[in-house]
Short mmCIF file of C-alpha atoms and ligand atoms in Angstrom, two decimals:
data_model
loop_
_atom_site.label_atom_id
_atom_site.label_comp_id
_atom_site.label_asym_id
_atom_site.label_seq_id
_atom_site.Cartn_x
_atom_site.Cartn_y
_atom_site.Cartn_z
CA MET A 343 28.58 39.03 -0.14
CA LYS A 344 26.21 36.06 -0.01
CA SER A 345 25.00 36.72 -3.56
CA GLU A 346 28.51 36.59 -5.07
CA LYS A 347 29.69 33.43 -6.85
CA VAL A 348 31.64 31.03 -4.64
CA VAL A 349 33.55 28.21 -6.32
CA VAL A 350 34.43 25.10 -4.32
CA CYS A 351 37.09 22.98 -6.03
CA GLY A 352 37.20 19.36 -4.88
CA ALA A 353 33.49 19.56 -4.02
CA GLY A 354 32.97 15.85 -4.66
CA GLY A 355 35.40 15.04 -1.87
CA PHE A 356 35.01 14.85 1.90
CA ILE A 357 35.70 18.43 3.05
CA GLY A 358 34.55 20.06 -0.21
CA GLY A 359 31.16 18.32 -0.04
CA HIS A 360 30.62 19.46 3.53
CA LEU A 361 31.71 23.00 2.65
CA VAL A 362 29.16 23.30 -0.18
CA GLY A 363 26.43 22.09 2.20
CA ASP A 364 27.49 24.53 4.89
CA LEU A 365 27.68 27.51 2.52
CA LEU A 366 24.19 26.75 1.22
CA ARG A 367 22.84 26.48 4.77
CA ARG A 368 24.44 29.85 5.57
CA GLY A 369 22.61 31.51 2.71
CA PHE A 370 25.20 31.61 -0.07
CA ALA A 371 23.02 31.39 -3.15
CA ASP A 372 25.45 31.15 -6.07
CA ILE A 373 27.78 28.19 -5.61
CA ARG A 374 29.70 26.34 -8.26
CA ALA A 375 30.90 22.91 -7.14
CA VAL A 376 33.71 21.33 -9.18
CA ASP A 377 35.37 17.93 -9.05
CA LEU A 378 37.15 15.47 -11.31
CA LYS A 379 35.04 12.50 -10.26
CA PRO A 380 31.84 11.47 -12.02
CA PHE A 381 28.81 12.82 -10.12
CA SER A 382 27.84 9.33 -8.94
CA ASP A 383 31.09 9.16 -6.92
CA TRP A 384 30.71 12.50 -5.12
CA PHE A 385 30.30 12.05 -1.37
CA GLN A 386 27.64 14.78 -1.33
CA ARG A 387 25.98 16.65 -4.18
CA PHE A 388 23.50 19.48 -3.84
CA PRO A 389 21.05 20.27 -6.67
CA GLU A 390 20.96 23.94 -5.56
CA ALA A 391 24.62 24.30 -6.60
CA GLU A 392 25.94 24.45 -10.15
CA ASN A 393 27.80 21.12 -10.27
CA LYS A 394 30.60 20.61 -12.78
CA GLN A 395 32.88 17.70 -13.59
CA LEU A 396 36.27 19.11 -14.64
CA ASP A 397 39.90 17.99 -14.44
CA LEU A 398 41.47 20.97 -12.69
CA GLN A 399 45.00 19.94 -13.58
CA SER A 400 44.37 21.63 -16.93
CA ARG A 401 44.51 25.40 -17.24
CA GLU A 402 41.53 25.47 -19.58
CA ALA A 403 39.39 23.62 -17.03
CA CYS A 404 40.47 26.02 -14.28
CA GLU A 405 39.38 28.95 -16.44
CA LYS A 406 35.98 27.32 -16.97
CA ALA A 407 35.70 26.67 -13.25
CA LEU A 408 36.55 30.21 -12.13
CA GLN A 409 34.66 32.27 -14.71
CA ASP A 410 32.78 35.05 -12.83
CA ALA A 411 34.04 33.78 -9.48
CA HIS A 412 34.21 36.10 -6.50
CA THR A 413 35.58 33.63 -3.95
CA VAL A 414 37.46 30.35 -4.51
CA TYR A 415 38.14 27.47 -2.13
CA ASN A 416 40.76 25.06 -3.46
CA LEU A 417 40.22 21.71 -1.76
CA ALA A 418 41.04 19.63 -4.84
CA ALA A 419 44.03 17.31 -4.53
CA ASP A 420 44.97 13.76 -5.36
CA MET A 421 45.39 12.51 -1.82
CA GLY A 422 44.62 9.96 0.88
CA GLY A 423 45.89 8.58 4.16
CA MET A 424 49.44 7.32 4.83
CA GLY A 425 48.82 4.15 2.77
CA PHE A 426 48.16 6.30 -0.30
CA ILE A 427 50.64 9.15 0.07
CA GLU A 428 53.64 6.91 0.87
CA HIS A 429 53.11 4.93 -2.34
CA ASN A 430 51.93 7.65 -4.73
CA LYS A 431 54.39 10.51 -4.40
CA ALA A 432 54.31 11.53 -8.07
CA LEU A 433 50.49 11.61 -8.13
CA CYS A 434 50.48 13.72 -4.97
CA MET A 435 52.98 16.17 -6.43
CA LEU A 436 50.98 16.53 -9.63
CA SER A 437 48.33 18.37 -7.60
CA VAL A 438 50.72 21.31 -7.98
CA MET A 439 49.13 21.74 -11.42
CA ILE A 440 45.70 22.20 -9.85
CA ASN A 441 46.68 24.99 -7.49
CA THR A 442 48.96 26.70 -10.00
CA HIS A 443 46.37 26.76 -12.78
CA LEU A 444 43.68 27.85 -10.34
CA LEU A 445 45.85 30.74 -9.15
CA LEU A 446 46.49 31.82 -12.74
CA ALA A 447 42.77 31.70 -13.52
CA ALA A 448 41.95 33.54 -10.27
CA ARG A 449 44.35 36.30 -11.24
CA LYS A 450 42.95 36.49 -14.77
CA PHE A 451 39.34 36.84 -13.54
CA GLY A 452 40.14 39.21 -10.66
CA VAL A 453 38.95 36.82 -7.93
CA SER A 454 38.55 38.59 -4.56
CA ARG A 455 39.64 35.79 -2.21
CA PHE A 456 41.39 32.47 -2.80
CA PHE A 457 41.73 29.74 -0.15
CA PHE A 458 44.24 26.88 -0.32
CA ALA A 459 43.96 23.77 1.86
CA SER A 460 47.47 22.95 3.00
CA SER A 461 48.43 20.27 5.49
CA ALA A 462 50.40 19.46 8.63
CA CYS A 463 52.48 17.29 6.27
CA VAL A 464 54.47 20.46 5.44
CA TYR A 465 56.23 20.21 8.80
CA ALA A 466 59.82 19.01 8.99
CA ALA A 467 60.10 15.31 9.79
CA ASP A 468 62.90 15.85 12.32
CA LYS A 469 60.47 17.77 14.53
CA GLN A 470 58.13 14.77 14.69
CA THR A 471 60.37 11.89 15.70
CA SER A 472 58.97 11.30 19.20
CA PRO A 473 55.44 10.38 20.35
CA GLU A 474 55.99 12.86 23.22
CA VAL A 475 55.40 15.77 20.90
CA VAL A 476 56.06 19.45 21.16
CA PRO A 477 53.05 20.85 19.23
CA LEU A 478 54.00 22.20 15.81
CA LYS A 479 53.93 25.94 15.40
CA GLU A 480 53.70 27.60 12.02
CA SER A 481 57.39 28.60 11.90
CA ASP A 482 58.41 24.92 12.26
CA ALA A 483 57.80 24.40 8.52
CA TYR A 484 61.22 25.96 7.86
CA PRO A 485 64.00 25.01 7.23
CA ALA A 486 61.95 22.84 4.89
CA MET A 487 61.99 19.05 5.10
CA PRO A 488 58.33 18.15 4.66
CA GLU A 489 56.69 14.77 4.03
CA ASP A 490 58.15 13.51 0.75
CA GLY A 491 55.80 13.97 -2.21
CA TYR A 492 52.52 15.18 -0.70
CA GLY A 493 54.13 17.58 1.82
CA TRP A 494 56.47 19.15 -0.73
CA GLU A 495 53.55 19.87 -3.04
CA LYS A 496 51.66 21.54 -0.19
CA LEU A 497 54.64 23.64 0.84
CA PHE A 498 55.34 24.74 -2.74
CA SER A 499 51.68 25.61 -3.33
CA GLU A 500 51.58 27.59 -0.07
CA ARG A 501 54.44 29.68 -1.41
CA MET A 502 52.75 30.14 -4.77
CA CYS A 503 49.77 31.56 -2.86
CA ARG A 504 52.09 33.87 -0.96
CA HIS A 505 53.81 35.16 -4.09
CA PHE A 506 50.58 35.62 -6.02
CA ARG A 507 49.46 37.80 -3.12
CA GLU A 508 52.72 39.74 -2.84
CA ASP A 509 53.41 40.13 -6.55
CA PHE A 510 49.92 40.25 -8.11
CA GLY A 511 47.71 41.42 -5.22
CA LEU A 512 45.54 38.27 -5.23
CA GLN A 513 44.11 37.87 -1.72
CA THR A 514 45.16 34.34 -0.79
CA ARG A 515 44.52 32.55 2.53
CA VAL A 516 46.11 29.25 3.58
CA ALA A 517 45.18 26.83 6.36
CA ARG A 518 47.32 23.87 7.41
CA TYR A 519 44.76 21.19 8.20
CA HIS A 520 45.68 18.57 10.79
CA ASN A 521 43.85 15.22 10.16
CA VAL A 522 40.22 15.96 9.47
CA TYR A 523 37.56 13.29 10.06
CA GLY A 524 33.80 12.89 10.05
CA PRO A 525 30.89 11.36 8.12
CA HIS A 526 30.72 11.45 4.29
CA GLY A 527 34.38 10.64 3.67
CA THR A 528 36.51 7.76 2.45
CA TYR A 529 36.45 4.73 4.73
CA ASP A 530 37.76 1.99 2.45
CA GLY A 531 39.62 1.45 -0.84
CA GLY A 532 43.12 2.57 0.25
CA ARG A 533 42.76 6.36 0.58
CA GLU A 534 41.09 6.32 4.02
CA LYS A 535 42.74 7.84 7.10
CA ALA A 536 43.12 6.42 10.59
CA PRO A 537 39.76 7.43 12.19
CA ALA A 538 37.75 6.01 9.27
CA ALA A 539 40.01 2.97 8.80
CA ILE A 540 39.85 2.03 12.48
CA SER A 541 36.07 2.53 12.56
CA ARG A 542 35.68 0.27 9.50
CA LYS A 543 37.93 -2.43 10.97
CA VAL A 544 36.09 -2.44 14.29
CA ILE A 545 32.71 -2.60 12.51
CA GLN A 546 33.88 -5.46 10.28
CA ALA A 547 35.22 -7.36 13.32
CA LYS A 548 31.93 -6.85 15.11
CA LEU A 549 29.81 -7.93 12.16
CA SER A 550 31.97 -10.93 11.18
CA GLY A 551 32.61 -12.26 14.69
CA ASN A 552 36.39 -12.32 13.98
CA HIS A 553 37.45 -10.25 16.99
CA THR A 554 40.91 -9.11 15.84
CA ILE A 555 42.15 -5.80 14.48
CA GLU A 556 45.30 -4.98 12.50
CA ILE A 557 46.96 -1.74 13.59
CA TRP A 558 49.58 0.01 11.45
CA GLY A 559 52.77 0.55 13.48
CA ASP A 560 53.06 -0.11 17.22
CA GLY A 561 49.99 1.98 18.07
CA LYS A 562 52.08 4.33 20.20
CA GLN A 563 52.35 7.05 17.55
CA THR A 564 50.44 10.20 18.57
CA ARG A 565 48.15 12.44 16.53
CA SER A 566 45.36 14.97 16.85
CA PHE A 567 42.16 14.74 14.82
CA MET A 568 39.84 17.61 13.91
CA TYR A 569 36.12 17.05 13.48
CA ILE A 570 34.67 18.28 10.18
CA ASP A 571 32.42 20.93 11.81
CA ASP A 572 35.48 22.64 13.31
CA CYS A 573 37.25 22.44 9.95
CA LEU A 574 34.34 24.20 8.21
CA LYS A 575 34.11 26.93 10.82
CA GLY A 576 37.86 27.54 10.82
CA THR A 577 38.17 27.48 7.04
CA GLN A 578 35.54 30.16 6.56
CA ALA A 579 36.87 32.27 9.43
CA ILE A 580 40.40 32.16 7.98
CA MET A 581 39.04 33.00 4.53
CA GLN A 582 37.33 36.12 5.90
CA SER A 583 40.26 37.14 8.13
CA ASP A 584 43.37 39.21 7.55
CA ILE A 585 45.63 36.26 8.36
CA LEU A 586 48.14 36.42 5.53
CA GLU A 587 50.52 33.61 6.51
CA PRO A 588 49.65 29.87 6.53
CA ILE A 589 48.03 28.99 9.85
CA ASN A 590 47.38 25.73 11.71
CA LEU A 591 43.80 24.50 11.69
CA GLY A 592 43.68 21.43 13.88
CA SER A 593 42.62 20.02 17.20
CA SER A 594 45.16 19.98 20.02
CA GLU A 595 43.58 16.95 21.74
CA LEU A 596 46.45 14.49 21.49
CA VAL A 597 45.77 10.75 21.31
CA THR A 598 47.82 7.62 20.56
CA ILE A 599 46.54 5.32 17.83
CA ASN A 600 45.95 2.77 20.60
CA GLY A 601 43.88 5.40 22.40
CA LEU A 602 41.86 5.99 19.24
CA VAL A 603 41.18 2.24 19.00
CA ASP A 604 40.07 2.28 22.67
CA ILE A 605 37.54 5.02 21.85
CA VAL A 606 36.13 3.16 18.84
CA GLU A 607 35.95 -0.13 20.75
CA GLU A 608 34.04 1.63 23.50
CA ILE A 609 31.58 3.14 20.98
CA ALA A 610 31.11 -0.29 19.39
CA GLY A 611 30.84 -2.06 22.75
CA ILE A 612 33.52 -4.60 21.86
CA LYS A 613 37.13 -5.54 22.79
CA LEU A 614 39.42 -6.79 20.04
CA LYS A 615 42.75 -8.63 19.95
CA ARG A 616 45.27 -6.18 18.48
CA ILE A 617 47.77 -7.30 15.85
CA TYR A 618 50.49 -4.75 15.17
CA ASN A 619 51.81 -4.56 11.59
CA LEU A 620 55.20 -2.92 12.03
CA LYS A 621 55.88 -2.97 8.26
CA ALA A 622 52.79 -0.92 7.33
CA PRO A 623 53.11 2.83 6.62
CA LYS A 624 52.64 4.71 9.89
CA GLY A 625 53.89 8.24 9.19
CA VAL A 626 55.71 10.35 11.76
CA ASN A 627 55.92 9.21 15.41
CA GLY A 628 54.11 12.16 16.89
CA ARG A 629 52.27 15.27 15.73
CA ASN A 630 50.08 17.89 17.36
CA SER A 631 48.85 21.34 16.43
CA ASP A 632 50.12 24.42 18.30
CA ASN A 633 47.05 26.65 18.34
CA THR A 634 48.57 29.79 19.84
CA LEU A 635 48.28 31.72 16.58
CA ILE A 636 44.70 30.77 15.69
CA ARG A 637 43.58 31.59 19.25
CA HIS A 638 45.32 34.94 18.95
CA TYR A 639 43.73 35.86 15.61
CA LEU A 640 40.29 34.30 15.89
CA GLY A 641 39.78 33.89 19.63
CA TRP A 642 38.76 30.34 18.78
CA GLU A 643 40.22 26.90 18.13
CA PRO A 644 38.75 23.51 17.16
CA SER A 645 37.14 22.05 20.26
CA THR A 646 34.90 19.09 19.34
CA ARG A 647 35.89 16.24 21.66
CA LEU A 648 37.36 13.28 19.79
CA ARG A 649 34.95 10.92 21.55
CA ASP A 650 31.94 12.92 20.30
CA GLY A 651 33.15 13.29 16.73
CA MET A 652 34.13 9.62 16.53
CA GLU A 653 30.68 8.55 17.72
CA ARG A 654 29.07 10.40 14.76
CA THR A 655 31.70 9.13 12.33
CA TYR A 656 31.40 5.53 13.51
CA ARG A 657 27.58 5.59 13.21
CA TRP A 658 27.76 6.91 9.64
CA ILE A 659 30.34 4.32 8.53
CA TYR A 660 28.35 1.58 10.25
CA ASP A 661 25.23 2.57 8.27
CA GLN A 662 27.19 2.59 4.99
CA ILE A 663 28.63 -0.88 5.62
CA VAL A 664 25.36 -2.54 6.61
CA LYS A 665 23.58 -0.89 3.64
CA LYS A 666 25.99 -2.53 1.13
P1 NAD B 1133 39.20 14.16 -0.75
O1 NAD B 1133 40.12 13.23 -1.44
O2 NAD B 1133 37.97 13.60 -0.13
O3 NAD B 1133 38.78 15.35 -1.71
C1 NAD B 1133 39.62 15.87 -2.71
C2 NAD B 1133 38.83 15.95 -3.99
O4 NAD B 1133 39.64 16.53 -5.00
C3 NAD B 1133 38.38 14.59 -4.50
O5 NAD B 1133 36.98 14.51 -4.59
C4 NAD B 1133 39.06 14.48 -5.86
O6 NAD B 1133 38.26 13.82 -6.83
C5 NAD B 1133 39.27 15.93 -6.21
N1 NAD B 1133 40.31 16.07 -7.24
C6 NAD B 1133 41.49 15.41 -7.30
N2 NAD B 1133 42.12 15.74 -8.43
C7 NAD B 1133 41.32 16.61 -9.09
C8 NAD B 1133 41.42 17.27 -10.32
N3 NAD B 1133 42.49 17.11 -11.13
N4 NAD B 1133 40.41 18.08 -10.71
C9 NAD B 1133 39.32 18.26 -9.91
N5 NAD B 1133 39.17 17.64 -8.73
C10 NAD B 1133 40.16 16.82 -8.32
O7 NAD B 1133 40.07 14.91 0.34
P2 NAD B 1133 39.64 15.84 1.56
O8 NAD B 1133 39.91 15.08 2.79
O9 NAD B 1133 38.30 16.41 1.31
O10 NAD B 1133 40.74 16.99 1.45
C11 NAD B 1133 40.48 18.27 0.87
C12 NAD B 1133 41.75 19.09 0.86
O11 NAD B 1133 42.24 19.22 2.21
C13 NAD B 1133 42.90 18.48 0.07
O12 NAD B 1133 43.66 19.49 -0.54
C14 NAD B 1133 43.74 17.82 1.12
O13 NAD B 1133 45.09 17.67 0.71
C15 NAD B 1133 43.59 18.79 2.26
N6 NAD B 1133 43.86 18.16 3.57
C16 NAD B 1133 43.00 17.21 4.05
C17 NAD B 1133 43.26 16.61 5.27
C18 NAD B 1133 42.34 15.57 5.83
O14 NAD B 1133 42.63 15.04 6.92
N7 NAD B 1133 41.24 15.21 5.18
C19 NAD B 1133 44.41 16.97 6.00
C20 NAD B 1133 45.27 17.92 5.48
C21 NAD B 1133 44.97 18.53 4.26
#
């Protein structure tokens, strides 16, 4: 199968860039990497791949992208951390055009496997009101009350994948990612997520000598964060599996935002005065991934310790900031 054409959509982004690199390392020889952004803005770009700049919201572009494709990973979406998705609901929902047009093109060209990157934001808000979380299991997505905007788009697109499989026989696979982090991602500009944002703030405090940090919310909200290597392994395992329903792909190592700041401070060798911005977007109060199903199907779950992944992420962001 390694000689068949694999198309990675959203390849200029964080996870897509890593996926192209990983596929090449694993011997996949025919990779098409597609993203909306100009090449200079891609986080990673590999000359061995066929790189294309296309706006996948258009059906015509999706047909260009998927011509001769055997396998398709859809990681393209207009997205970001809480700061972005709370203020850009229409833009988030417009990603529905990407997945819908990609599915239509995949059907037209007889694609063998199609992967969609969904999100823990599909889960009902009323199941995430307390920091003392009960981990979210896949069935908790219904009755539906997902994150407004971004979460609704993900839930709708999940169902499109399901119905394309049931009605047209297209082999779709869906993973619900829980907060992915690592090097080669967004760390400033408004789309960054907590691990990168906190790393950047700690680095800036360290370099400037202003030893304060602003934290969004009261810092008591809980989350789990999955290191990129686990995301890549899980994504490809789910793609190759017979898991037909959307499945959690996330770490179950729960941490408060304050705990995450502790980890980054320890890596940086610094202690900062914390200023809590209670008006900033902070998302749900608590969220964790129930990994019973992925353990059952794959005999595996994401296991990189947060401390280890954050060390690598911090070092990369530090290098980017001092290089500027
Ligand atoms: P990212 O923003 O780094 O990458 C997404 C890429 O999609 C970007 O490079 C963007 O330019 C591209 N894109 C957007 N609109 C496009 C269009 N019209 N045509 C072509 N390309 C377009 O995000 P990421 O963190 O790599 O996330 C990848 C996927 O995983 C997304 O679908 C995201 O919703 C999902 N996801 C990510 C996380 C996470 O924590 N990173 C969590 C849950 C789900």
